[in-house]
C-alpha angles and dihedrals in degrees: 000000000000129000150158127237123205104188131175117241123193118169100211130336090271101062119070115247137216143189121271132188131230136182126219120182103180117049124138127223089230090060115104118237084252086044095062091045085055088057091038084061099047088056089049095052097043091061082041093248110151109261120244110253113224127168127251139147116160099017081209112096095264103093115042095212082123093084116151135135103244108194091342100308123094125254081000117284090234112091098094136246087349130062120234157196124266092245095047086049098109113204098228074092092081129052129228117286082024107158104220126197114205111184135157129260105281118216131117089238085063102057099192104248095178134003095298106354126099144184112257108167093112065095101067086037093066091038095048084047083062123320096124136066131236115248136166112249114235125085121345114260119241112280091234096048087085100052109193128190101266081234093060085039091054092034083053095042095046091052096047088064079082107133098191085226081145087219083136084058096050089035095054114085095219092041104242136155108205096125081058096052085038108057087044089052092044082049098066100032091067105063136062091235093064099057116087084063107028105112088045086042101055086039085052103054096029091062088034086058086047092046090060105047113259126147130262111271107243093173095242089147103225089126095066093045096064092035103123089205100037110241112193122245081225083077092075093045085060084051095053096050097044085047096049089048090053090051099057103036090060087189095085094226132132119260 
């Protein structure tokens, strides 16, 4: 199969990028998206052209390191019914003498540092406001001594599938990352374990998303249709009430 790629190169975060266009002539449908940039990169190496840096970690759809804008939608909206991620994105989803656009994420809370790569650790910065709970160190208590509803169990479980990839980020038109915050704060809430700290907790990450940068959330929903775990919508509403409750408690303590 032959295509062409159009990708974006960009040398540091302090040099201005472009897109540039490459030919492959020999890539198979069974090859994954990451896969043909491997082979991109081979090319590129063996007429000593500097390779394209992309991220990537597990190449099996846990991390999310794998982050790019694939024709325009982030991770590749190919994959159906369910969203992925960009290496379990298989290219017998494009046809021969397809033209192919591979950008970063684009939002001004990941700044580019290389080609395809960005910083995302706007990320660590919201998890390390709140996304943790407060234990005492010693043995670990008996797993049935917190009992939870098996509906908040299942609300929590489903939210810390969260990845981090940020493609609700590059997906939502104002850059935020409130299905991010949210999915960590929903997280929590729902468990025995998150109260003592919830309301601190929500103030925390919320003012922590606005510190780096990131958009207002306007619920157009773009965020959950690229999700490759699908995180719910539902998630921000969870955010909003508990940030509501915080705001007008003023004393930071759980209900």
């Amino acid at each position: 199969m032959k295509i062409t790629l159009k990708i974006w190169r960009q040398a540091n975060k302090n040099t201005a990028g472009s897109m540039h266009s490459y030919q492959l002539d020999d890539v198979s449908e069974e090859m994954s998206f990451l896969e043909m940039l491997d082979l991109l990169n081979e090319h590129l190496t063996a007429t000593d052209e500097e390779p394209i840096a992309f991220d990537y970690d597990c190449r099996e759809g846990i991390c999310g390191m794998c982050g790019i804008v694939i024709n325009g939608s982030p991770h590749g909206r190919y994959e159906s019914p369910v969203p992925t991620t960009t290496c379990q994105l298989h290219m017998r989803n494009f046809h021969d003498g397809d033209v192919i656009e591979v950008e970063p994420w684009r939002a001004g809370a990941f700044p580019v540092v290389k080609d395809l790569v960005v910083d995302r650790s706007a990320f660590d910065r919201i998890i390390q406001a709140g996304g943790f709970i407060s234990v005492n160190t010693g043995a670990a208590p008996e797993a049935h001594s917190t009992p939870a509803p098996k509906r908040l169990a299942d609300r929590a479980f489903d939210a810390a599938t969260c990845i981090g990839c940020g493609a609700c980020v590059a997906a939502c038109p104002n850059g935020s990352g409130m299905l991010f915050t949210s999915a960590k704060i929903t997280h929590l809430a729902n468990l025995p374990q998150g109260q003592p700290e919830r309301h601190r907790r929500v103030k925390a990450m919320v003012a922590a998303h606005d510190e780096n940068g990131f958009g207002g959330c306007q619920n157009i929903g773009e965020c959950a249709a690229v999700c490759p775990k699908e995180i719910p919508l539902e998630s921000i509403a969870q955010l909003n009430r508990d940030l509501i409750v915080s705001l007008f408690r003023g004393d930071g303590k759980a209900e």
